[in-house]
Coordinates of C-alpha atoms and ligand atoms in Angstrom, one line a residue:
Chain A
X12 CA 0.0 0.0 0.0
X13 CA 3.3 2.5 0.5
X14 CA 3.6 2.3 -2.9
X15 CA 0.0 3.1 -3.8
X16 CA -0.2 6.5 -1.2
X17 CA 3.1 7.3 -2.6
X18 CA 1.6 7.4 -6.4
X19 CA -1.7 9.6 -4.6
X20 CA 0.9 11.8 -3.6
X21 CA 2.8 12.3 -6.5
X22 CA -0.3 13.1 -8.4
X23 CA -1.0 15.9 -6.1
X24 CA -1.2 19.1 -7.6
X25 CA 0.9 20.4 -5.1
X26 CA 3.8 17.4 -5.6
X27 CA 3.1 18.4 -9.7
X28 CA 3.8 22.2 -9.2
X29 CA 7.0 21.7 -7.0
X30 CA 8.6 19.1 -8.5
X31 CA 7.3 19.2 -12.1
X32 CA 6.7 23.1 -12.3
X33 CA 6.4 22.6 -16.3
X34 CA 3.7 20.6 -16.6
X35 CA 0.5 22.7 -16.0
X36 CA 2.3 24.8 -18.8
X37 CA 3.0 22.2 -21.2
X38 CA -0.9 21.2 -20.6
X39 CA -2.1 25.0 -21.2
X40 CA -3.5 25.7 -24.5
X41 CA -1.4 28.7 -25.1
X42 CA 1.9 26.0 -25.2
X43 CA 0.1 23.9 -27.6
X44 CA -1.1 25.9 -29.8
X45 CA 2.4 27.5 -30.3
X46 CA 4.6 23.7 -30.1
X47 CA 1.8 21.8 -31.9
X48 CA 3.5 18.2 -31.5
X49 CA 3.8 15.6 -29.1
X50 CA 6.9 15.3 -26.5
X51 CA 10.1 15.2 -28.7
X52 CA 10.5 12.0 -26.5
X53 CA 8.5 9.5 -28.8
X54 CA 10.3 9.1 -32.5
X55 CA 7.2 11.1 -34.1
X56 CA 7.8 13.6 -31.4
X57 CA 11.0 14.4 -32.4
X58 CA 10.6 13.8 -36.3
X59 CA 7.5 16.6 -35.6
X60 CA 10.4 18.9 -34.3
X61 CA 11.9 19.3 -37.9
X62 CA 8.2 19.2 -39.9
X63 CA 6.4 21.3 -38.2
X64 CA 9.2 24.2 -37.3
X65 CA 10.1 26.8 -40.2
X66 CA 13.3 27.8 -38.8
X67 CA 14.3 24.0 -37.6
X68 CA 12.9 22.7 -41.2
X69 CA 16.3 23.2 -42.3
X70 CA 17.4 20.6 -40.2
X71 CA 17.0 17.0 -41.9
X72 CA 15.1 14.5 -39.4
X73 CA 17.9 12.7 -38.5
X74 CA 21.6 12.7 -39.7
X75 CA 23.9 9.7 -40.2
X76 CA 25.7 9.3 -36.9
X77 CA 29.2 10.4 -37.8
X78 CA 27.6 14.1 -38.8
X79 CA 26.8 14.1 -35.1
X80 CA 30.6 13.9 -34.2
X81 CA 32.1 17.6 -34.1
X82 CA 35.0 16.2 -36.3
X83 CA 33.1 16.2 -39.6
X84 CA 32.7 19.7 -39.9
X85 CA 34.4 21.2 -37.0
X86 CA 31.6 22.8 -36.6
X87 CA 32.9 26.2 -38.3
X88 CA 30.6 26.6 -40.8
X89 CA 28.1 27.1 -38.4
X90 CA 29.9 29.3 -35.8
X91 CA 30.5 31.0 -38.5
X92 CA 26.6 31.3 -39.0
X93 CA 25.9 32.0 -35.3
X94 CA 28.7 35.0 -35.6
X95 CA 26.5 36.8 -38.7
X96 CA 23.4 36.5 -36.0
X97 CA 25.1 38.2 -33.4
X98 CA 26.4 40.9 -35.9
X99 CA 23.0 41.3 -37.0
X100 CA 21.7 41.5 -33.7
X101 CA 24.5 43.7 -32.2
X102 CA 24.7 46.3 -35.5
X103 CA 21.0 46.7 -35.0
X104 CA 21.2 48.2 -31.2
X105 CA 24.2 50.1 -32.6
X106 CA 21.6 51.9 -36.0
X107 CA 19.2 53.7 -33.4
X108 CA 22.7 55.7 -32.0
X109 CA 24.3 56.4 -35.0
X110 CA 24.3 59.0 -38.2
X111 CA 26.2 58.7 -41.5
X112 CA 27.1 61.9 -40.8
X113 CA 30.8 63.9 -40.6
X114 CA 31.5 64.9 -37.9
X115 CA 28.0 63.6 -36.4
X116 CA 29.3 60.1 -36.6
X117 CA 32.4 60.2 -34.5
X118 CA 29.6 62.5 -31.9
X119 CA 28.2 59.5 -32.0
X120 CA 30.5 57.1 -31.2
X121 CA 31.5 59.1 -28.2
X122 CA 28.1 59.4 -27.4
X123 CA 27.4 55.9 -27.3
X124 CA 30.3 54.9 -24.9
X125 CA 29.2 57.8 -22.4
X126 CA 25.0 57.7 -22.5
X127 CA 23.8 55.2 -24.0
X128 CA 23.1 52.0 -21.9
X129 CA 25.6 49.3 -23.2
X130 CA 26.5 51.5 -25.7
X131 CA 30.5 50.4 -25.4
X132 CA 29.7 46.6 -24.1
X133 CA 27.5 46.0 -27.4
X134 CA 30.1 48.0 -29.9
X135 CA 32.7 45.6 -28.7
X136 CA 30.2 42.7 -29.1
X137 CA 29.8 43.8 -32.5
X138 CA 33.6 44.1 -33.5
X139 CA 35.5 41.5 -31.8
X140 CA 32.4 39.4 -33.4
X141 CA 33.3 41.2 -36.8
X142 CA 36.8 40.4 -36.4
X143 CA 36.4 36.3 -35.0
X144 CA 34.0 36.3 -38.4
X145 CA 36.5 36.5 -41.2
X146 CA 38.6 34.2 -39.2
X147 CA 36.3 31.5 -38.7
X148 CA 35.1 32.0 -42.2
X149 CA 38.8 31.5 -43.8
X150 CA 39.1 28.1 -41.1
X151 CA 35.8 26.7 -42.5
X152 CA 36.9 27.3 -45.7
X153 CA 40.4 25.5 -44.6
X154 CA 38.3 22.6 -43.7
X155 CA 36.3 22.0 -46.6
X156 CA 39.3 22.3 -48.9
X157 CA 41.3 19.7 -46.7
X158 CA 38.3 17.3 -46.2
X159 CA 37.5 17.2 -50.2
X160 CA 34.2 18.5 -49.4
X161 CA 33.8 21.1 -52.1
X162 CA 34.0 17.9 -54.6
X163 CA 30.7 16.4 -57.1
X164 CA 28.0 17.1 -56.0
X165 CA 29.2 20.6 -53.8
X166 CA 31.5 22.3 -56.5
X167 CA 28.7 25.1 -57.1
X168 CA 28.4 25.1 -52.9
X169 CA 32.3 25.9 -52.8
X170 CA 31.4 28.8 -55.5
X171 CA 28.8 30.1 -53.3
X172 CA 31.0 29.6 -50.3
X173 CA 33.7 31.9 -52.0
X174 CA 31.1 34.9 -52.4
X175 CA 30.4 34.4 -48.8
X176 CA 33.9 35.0 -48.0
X177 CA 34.5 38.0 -50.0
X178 CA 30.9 39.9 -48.5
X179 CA 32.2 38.6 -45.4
X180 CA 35.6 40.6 -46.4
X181 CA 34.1 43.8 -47.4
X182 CA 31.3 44.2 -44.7
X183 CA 34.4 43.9 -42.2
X184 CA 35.7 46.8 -44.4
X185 CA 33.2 49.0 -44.8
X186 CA 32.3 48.8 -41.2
X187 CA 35.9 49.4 -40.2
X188 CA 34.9 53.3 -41.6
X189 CA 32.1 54.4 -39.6
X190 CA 33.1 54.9 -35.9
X191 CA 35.1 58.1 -38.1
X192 CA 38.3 58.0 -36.1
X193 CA 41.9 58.2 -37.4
X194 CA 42.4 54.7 -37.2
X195 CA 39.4 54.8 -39.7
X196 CA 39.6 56.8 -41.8
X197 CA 43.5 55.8 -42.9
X198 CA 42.8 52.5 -43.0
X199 CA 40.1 53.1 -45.9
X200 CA 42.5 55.5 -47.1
X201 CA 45.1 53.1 -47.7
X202 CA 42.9 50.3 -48.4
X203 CA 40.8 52.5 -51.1
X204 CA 43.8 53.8 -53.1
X205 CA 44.3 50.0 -54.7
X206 CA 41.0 50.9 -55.8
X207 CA 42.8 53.2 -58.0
X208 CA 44.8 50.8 -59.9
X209 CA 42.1 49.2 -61.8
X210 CA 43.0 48.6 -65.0
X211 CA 41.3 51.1 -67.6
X212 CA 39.1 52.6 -65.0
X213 CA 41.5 53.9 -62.4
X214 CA 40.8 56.7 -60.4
X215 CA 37.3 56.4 -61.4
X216 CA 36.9 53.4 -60.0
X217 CA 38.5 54.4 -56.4
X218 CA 35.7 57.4 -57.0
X219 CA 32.7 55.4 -57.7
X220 CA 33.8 53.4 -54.5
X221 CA 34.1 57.0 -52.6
X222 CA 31.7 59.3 -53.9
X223 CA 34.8 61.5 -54.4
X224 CA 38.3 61.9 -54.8
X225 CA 39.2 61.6 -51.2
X226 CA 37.5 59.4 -48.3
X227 CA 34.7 62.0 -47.0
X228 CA 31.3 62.6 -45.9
X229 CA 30.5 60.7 -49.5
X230 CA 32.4 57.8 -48.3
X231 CA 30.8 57.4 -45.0
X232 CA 27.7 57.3 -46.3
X233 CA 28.3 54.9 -49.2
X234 CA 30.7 52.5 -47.0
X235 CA 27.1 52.6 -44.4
X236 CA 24.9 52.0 -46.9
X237 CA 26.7 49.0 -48.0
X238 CA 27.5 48.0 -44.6
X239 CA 23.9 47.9 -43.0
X240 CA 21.6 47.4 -45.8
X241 CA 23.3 45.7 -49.5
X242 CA 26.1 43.6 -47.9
X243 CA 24.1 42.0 -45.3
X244 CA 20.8 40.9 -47.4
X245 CA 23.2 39.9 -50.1
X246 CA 24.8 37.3 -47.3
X247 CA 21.5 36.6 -46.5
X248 CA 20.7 35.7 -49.6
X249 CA 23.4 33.8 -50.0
X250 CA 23.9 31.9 -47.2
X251 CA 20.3 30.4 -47.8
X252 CA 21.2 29.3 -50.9
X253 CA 24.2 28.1 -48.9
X254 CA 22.8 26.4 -46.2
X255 CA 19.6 24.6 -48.8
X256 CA 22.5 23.4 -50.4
X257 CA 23.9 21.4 -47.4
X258 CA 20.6 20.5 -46.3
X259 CA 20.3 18.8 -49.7
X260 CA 23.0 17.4 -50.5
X261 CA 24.4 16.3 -46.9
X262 CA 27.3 16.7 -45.5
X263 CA 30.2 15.1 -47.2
X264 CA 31.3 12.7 -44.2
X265 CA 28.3 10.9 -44.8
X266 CA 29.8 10.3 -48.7
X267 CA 33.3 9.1 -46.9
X268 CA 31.2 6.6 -45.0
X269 CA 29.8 5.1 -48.0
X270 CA 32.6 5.1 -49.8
X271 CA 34.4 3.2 -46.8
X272 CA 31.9 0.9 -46.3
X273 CA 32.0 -0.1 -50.1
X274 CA 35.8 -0.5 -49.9
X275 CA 35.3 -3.0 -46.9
X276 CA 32.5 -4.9 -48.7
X277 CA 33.9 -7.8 -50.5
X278 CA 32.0 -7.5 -53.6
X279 CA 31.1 -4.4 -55.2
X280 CA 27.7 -3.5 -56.4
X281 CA 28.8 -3.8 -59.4
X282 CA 29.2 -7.2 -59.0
X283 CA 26.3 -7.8 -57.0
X284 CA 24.4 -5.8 -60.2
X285 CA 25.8 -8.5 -62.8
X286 CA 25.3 -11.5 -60.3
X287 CA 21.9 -10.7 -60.3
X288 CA 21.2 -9.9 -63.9
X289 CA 22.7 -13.6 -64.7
X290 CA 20.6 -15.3 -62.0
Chain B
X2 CA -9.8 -14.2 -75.7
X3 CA -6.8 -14.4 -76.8
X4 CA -4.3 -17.2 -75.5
X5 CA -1.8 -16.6 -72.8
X6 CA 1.2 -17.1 -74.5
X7 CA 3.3 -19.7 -73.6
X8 CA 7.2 -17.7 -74.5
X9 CA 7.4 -15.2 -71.3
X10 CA 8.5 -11.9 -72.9
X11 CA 11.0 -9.7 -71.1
X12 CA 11.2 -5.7 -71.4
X13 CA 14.1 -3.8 -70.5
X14 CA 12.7 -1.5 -67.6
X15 CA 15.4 0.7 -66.7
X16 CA 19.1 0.7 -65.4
X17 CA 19.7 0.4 -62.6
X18 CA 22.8 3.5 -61.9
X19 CA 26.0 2.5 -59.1
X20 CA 24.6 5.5 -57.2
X21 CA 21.1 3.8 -56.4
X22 CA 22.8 0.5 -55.3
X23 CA 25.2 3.1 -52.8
X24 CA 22.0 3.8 -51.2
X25 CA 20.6 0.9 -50.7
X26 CA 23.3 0.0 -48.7
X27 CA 23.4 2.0 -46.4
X28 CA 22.0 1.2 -43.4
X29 CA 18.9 3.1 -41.9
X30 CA 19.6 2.5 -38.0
X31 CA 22.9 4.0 -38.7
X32 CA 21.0 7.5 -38.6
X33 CA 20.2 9.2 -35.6
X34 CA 17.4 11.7 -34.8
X35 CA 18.4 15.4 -35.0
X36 CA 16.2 16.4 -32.0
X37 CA 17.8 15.5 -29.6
X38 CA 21.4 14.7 -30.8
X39 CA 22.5 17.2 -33.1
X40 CA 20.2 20.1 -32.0
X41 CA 22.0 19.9 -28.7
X42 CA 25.2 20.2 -29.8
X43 CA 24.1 23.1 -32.0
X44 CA 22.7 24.4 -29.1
X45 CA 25.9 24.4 -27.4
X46 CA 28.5 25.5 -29.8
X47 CA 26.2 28.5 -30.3
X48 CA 26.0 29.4 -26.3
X49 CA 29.9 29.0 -26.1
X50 CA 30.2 31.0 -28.9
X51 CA 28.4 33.8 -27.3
X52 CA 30.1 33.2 -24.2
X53 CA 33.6 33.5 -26.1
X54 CA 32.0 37.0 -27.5
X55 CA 30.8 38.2 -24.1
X56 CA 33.8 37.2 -22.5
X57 CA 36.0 39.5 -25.2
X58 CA 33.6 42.2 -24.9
X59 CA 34.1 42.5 -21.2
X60 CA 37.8 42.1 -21.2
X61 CA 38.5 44.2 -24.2
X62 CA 37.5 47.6 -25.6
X63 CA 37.1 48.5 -28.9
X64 CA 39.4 51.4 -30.2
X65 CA 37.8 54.5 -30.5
X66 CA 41.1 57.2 -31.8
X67 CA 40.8 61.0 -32.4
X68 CA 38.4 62.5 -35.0
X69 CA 39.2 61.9 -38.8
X70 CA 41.8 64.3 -39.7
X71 CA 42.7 64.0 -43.6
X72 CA 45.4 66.8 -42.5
X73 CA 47.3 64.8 -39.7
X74 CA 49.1 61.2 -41.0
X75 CA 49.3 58.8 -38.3
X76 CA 53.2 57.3 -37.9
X77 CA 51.9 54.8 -40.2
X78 CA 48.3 53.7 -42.0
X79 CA 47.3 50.0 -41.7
X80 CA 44.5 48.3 -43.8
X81 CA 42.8 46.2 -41.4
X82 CA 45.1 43.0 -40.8
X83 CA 42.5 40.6 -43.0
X84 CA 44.3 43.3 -45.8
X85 CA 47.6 43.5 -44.1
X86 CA 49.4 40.9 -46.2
X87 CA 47.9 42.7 -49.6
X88 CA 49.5 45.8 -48.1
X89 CA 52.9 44.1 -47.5
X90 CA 52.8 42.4 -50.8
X91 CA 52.0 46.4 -52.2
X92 CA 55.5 47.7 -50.6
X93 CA 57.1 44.7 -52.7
X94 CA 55.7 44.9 -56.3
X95 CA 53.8 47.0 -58.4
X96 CA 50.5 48.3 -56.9
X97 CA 48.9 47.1 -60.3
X98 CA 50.0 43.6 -59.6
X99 CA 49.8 43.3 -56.0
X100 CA 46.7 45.1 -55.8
X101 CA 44.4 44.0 -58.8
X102 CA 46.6 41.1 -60.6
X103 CA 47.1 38.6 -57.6
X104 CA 44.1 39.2 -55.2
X105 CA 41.9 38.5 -58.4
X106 CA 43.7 35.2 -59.5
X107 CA 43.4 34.1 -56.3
X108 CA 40.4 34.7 -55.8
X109 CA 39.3 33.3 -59.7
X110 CA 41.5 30.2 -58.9
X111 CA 39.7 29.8 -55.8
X112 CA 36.4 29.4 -56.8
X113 CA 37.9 27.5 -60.1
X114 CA 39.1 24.8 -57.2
X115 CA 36.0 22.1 -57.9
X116 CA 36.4 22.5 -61.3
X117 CA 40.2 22.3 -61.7
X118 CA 40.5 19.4 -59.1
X119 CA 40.5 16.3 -61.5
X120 CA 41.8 13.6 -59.2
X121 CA 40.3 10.2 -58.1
X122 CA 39.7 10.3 -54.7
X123 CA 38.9 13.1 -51.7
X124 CA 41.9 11.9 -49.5
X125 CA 44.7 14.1 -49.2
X126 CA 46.7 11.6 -50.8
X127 CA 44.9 11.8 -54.3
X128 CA 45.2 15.5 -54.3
X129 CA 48.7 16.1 -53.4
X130 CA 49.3 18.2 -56.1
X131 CA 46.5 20.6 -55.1
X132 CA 47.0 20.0 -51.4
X133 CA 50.7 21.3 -52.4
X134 CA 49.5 24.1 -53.8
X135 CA 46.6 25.3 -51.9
X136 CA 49.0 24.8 -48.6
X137 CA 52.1 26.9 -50.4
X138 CA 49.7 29.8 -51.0
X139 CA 47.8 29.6 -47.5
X140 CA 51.2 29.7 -46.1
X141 CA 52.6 32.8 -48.1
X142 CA 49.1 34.6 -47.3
X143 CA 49.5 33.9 -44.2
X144 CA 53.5 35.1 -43.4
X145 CA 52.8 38.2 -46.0
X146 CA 49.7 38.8 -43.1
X147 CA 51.7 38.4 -40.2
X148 CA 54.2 40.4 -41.2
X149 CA 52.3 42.9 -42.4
X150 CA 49.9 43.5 -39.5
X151 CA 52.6 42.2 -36.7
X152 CA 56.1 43.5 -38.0
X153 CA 55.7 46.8 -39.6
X154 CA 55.9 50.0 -38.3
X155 CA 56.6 54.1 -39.4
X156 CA 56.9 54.3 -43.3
X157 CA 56.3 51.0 -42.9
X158 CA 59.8 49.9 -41.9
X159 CA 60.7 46.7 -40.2
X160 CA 59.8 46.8 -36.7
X161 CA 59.9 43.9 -33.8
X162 CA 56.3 43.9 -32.3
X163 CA 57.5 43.3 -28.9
X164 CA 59.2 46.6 -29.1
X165 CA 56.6 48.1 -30.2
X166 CA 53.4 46.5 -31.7
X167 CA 51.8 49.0 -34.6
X168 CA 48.1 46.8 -34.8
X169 CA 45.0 47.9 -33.9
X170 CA 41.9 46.0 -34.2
Ligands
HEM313 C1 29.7 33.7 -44.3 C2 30.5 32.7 -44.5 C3 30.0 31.2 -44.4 C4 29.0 30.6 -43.6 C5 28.1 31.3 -42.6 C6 29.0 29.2 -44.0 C7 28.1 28.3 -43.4 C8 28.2 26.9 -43.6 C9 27.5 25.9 -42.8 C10 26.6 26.2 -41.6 C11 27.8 24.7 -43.3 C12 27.4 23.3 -42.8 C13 28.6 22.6 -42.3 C14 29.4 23.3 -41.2 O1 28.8 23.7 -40.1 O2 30.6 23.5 -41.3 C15 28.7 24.9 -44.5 C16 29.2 23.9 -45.3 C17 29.9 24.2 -46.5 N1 30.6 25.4 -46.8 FE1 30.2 27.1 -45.9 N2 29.9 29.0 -44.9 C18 30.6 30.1 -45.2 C19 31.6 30.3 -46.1 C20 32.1 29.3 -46.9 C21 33.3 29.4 -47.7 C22 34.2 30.7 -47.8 C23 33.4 28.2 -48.4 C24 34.5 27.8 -49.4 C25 35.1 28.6 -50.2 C26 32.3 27.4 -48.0 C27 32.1 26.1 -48.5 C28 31.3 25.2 -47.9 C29 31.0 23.8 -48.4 C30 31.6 23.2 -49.7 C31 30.2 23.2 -47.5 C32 29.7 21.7 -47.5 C33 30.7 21.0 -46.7 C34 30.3 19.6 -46.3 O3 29.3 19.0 -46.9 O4 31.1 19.0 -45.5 N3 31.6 28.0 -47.1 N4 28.9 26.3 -44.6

């Protein structure tokens, strides 16, 4: 009977709310109606969590075991991923603070370290996250070329991946302008005047990138214009087109596999394809 | 009615391609569910990632100089270090090449990669030719970077960073 008064007690209400505080809210209609699906704990559960979730549907239902491992991708292409998200996030706070604007923008900037509530704490979110990005990027790119992953079927991927890296390049460069400091201003300076060597276009083309013959008030607005509105949706774009790409095709460890798992076999389909057609 | 023949006759439905027989072989238990396994780690990598981020943002401030001054030329001007090595390669050859000519063939060559790569196999050892390659110019971005961003200073002369370091971030 201990067994049965301990059950009555665990059913309690009061048991429930203490020890299972979640439950009463998992059973409210305002949590289903937002989760739809059962439990993730039953195999349709957690098949649900993919189907039924736009932002988890790029996720596959399940993966071959080995893409589990952090070894098959090192997981950089995401961090790299995660790193854009906190820019995004980060750049926004830093837009209701800031004006394109010589001198206004470097007012700004000191503004924003003196008034504004984690003014300076998100600015350095935003550039040590700007800085980790193009490294990561260039690492994920390391491992890809050194696993053989950009190979039939992800050559066009590898393409994609290299536009990636150059946006993820030049929004690092046109941000670099915008707090309107010396360090700023002469690294766009030096890093514009290659602009100048274009062949046939020259100086036109270092002024099309400017607005003007020197880096100015034309410059600063251009370099933001780029920075916080064409750069960004263009990675946007492309890093869906990235990311459907790896959702479709898989990852490449999962090839490897295959490709081991053949080797080992004794005969090869081949084989097995001719035994059967002479049977 | 007509009569069943007696002959079967035999149709050629289709080939069957390599790839299709790949598949079949591969086990299905060998998969596991996303939710919980992978998501999880996701999950993870993407909290310490943050945490790396907040940690950095906390210890270290970002720079914040004077005012732009077009009239006053700092001791000397760095591209930001992801350009330093373009910069040091600049001080070496002609601004057309180093500038325009090589940053544009590597970056055509790059993307040519899947295209060029003709060998058998994935493994490093069926692409050492590539491998070779792709290594040799990593490598030389990567001391024309270092140097760049680590060991130059005023007029961009040779300078040892620990005597003084001339990088900002
Ligand atoms: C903004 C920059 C980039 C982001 C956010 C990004 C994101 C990702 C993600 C999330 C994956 C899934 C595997 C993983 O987590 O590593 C991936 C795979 C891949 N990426 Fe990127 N990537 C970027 C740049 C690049 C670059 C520069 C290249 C090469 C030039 C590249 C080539 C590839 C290829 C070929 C795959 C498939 C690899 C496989 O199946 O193992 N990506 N990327």
């Amino acid at each position: 009977m201990a067994s049965n008064g301990k059950r009555r007690v665990r059913d309690t209400d009061l048991y429930r709310s203490v020890f299972h505080p979640g439950d009463r809210f998992r059973r409210s209609e305002v949590y289903k109606s937002v989760v739809r699906h059962p439990p993730p704990d039953t195999p349709r559960g957690r098949a649900m969590t993919s189907f039924h979730n736009l932002f988890l549907h790029i996720y596959p239902v399940k993966v071959p075991r080995e893409v589990v491992g952090w070894r098959a991708t090192l997981r950089l292409g995401f961090i790299s991923s995660v790193l854009f998200l906190i820019l995004f996030i980060s750049g926004t706070y830093l837009m209701f603070f800031y004006r394109p604007v010589v001198p206004q923008a470097y007012l700004d900037m000191h503004d924003l370290h003196a008034d504004v509530a984690f003014g300076q704490f998100i600015r350095n979110i935003h550039r040590w996250s700007a800085h980790l990005m193009v490294l990561v990027v260039f690492l994920h790119m390391m491992r890809v070329f050194y696993s053989g992953a950009y190979r039939a079927p992800r050559q066009f991927n590898w393409v994609v991946g290299v536009g990636l890296l150059l946006l993820t390049l030049l929004l690092s460069f046109t941000g670099y302008l915008l707090p309107w400091d010396q360090l700023a201003f002469w690294a766009i300076t030096v890093g514009t005047n290659i602009a100048g060597y274009v062949p046939l276009l020259g100086d036109n083309a270092r002024q099309v990138l400017l607005g003007g013959p020197e880096v100015g008030g034309d410059a600063l607005l251009r370099f933001y214009v780029l920075h916080i509105y064409v750069l960004p949706s263009l990675v946007v774009l492309l890093l869906s087109v990235h990311i459907w790409r790896v959702r479709k095709d898989g990852f490449a460890v999962a090839d490897r596999e295959d490709e081991a798992a053949l080797d080992r076999s004794e005969t090869s389909p081949r084989e097995e394809v001719e035994d059967d057609a002479r049977a | 009615m007509p009569e069943p023949e007696e002959e079967p006759r035999y149709r050629l439905l289709g080939v069957v391609p390599r790839e299709i027989e790949v598949r079949k072989k591969q086990e299905p238990d060998d998969a596991v569910f996303t939710w919980p396994h992978f998501l999880i780690r996701h999950a993870v990598v993407a909290g310490a990632t943050v945490a790396v981020i907040f940690a950095l943002a906390i210890a270290f401030d970002a720079p914040l100089q004077s005012m732009a001054d077009a009239n006053r030329t700092p001791p000397v001007a760095k591209a930001p270090w992801y350009f330093a090595g373009l910069q040091e390669l600049l001080a070496h050859v002609h601004p057309m090449v180093a500038g325009i000519l090589v940053p544009g063939a590597a970056v055509a060559w790059l993307a040519l990669i899947p295209y060029l790569d003709r060998s058998r196999g994935w493994r490093i050892r069926d692409r050492k030719l590539l491998v070779t390659l792709f290594t040799a110019l990593a490598v030389a971005a990567l001391v024309l970077t270092l140097v760049g961003s680590l060991f130059r200073g005023p007029e961009w002369s040779w300078s040892w960073p620990w005597q003084h370091l001339y990088l900002e971030l």
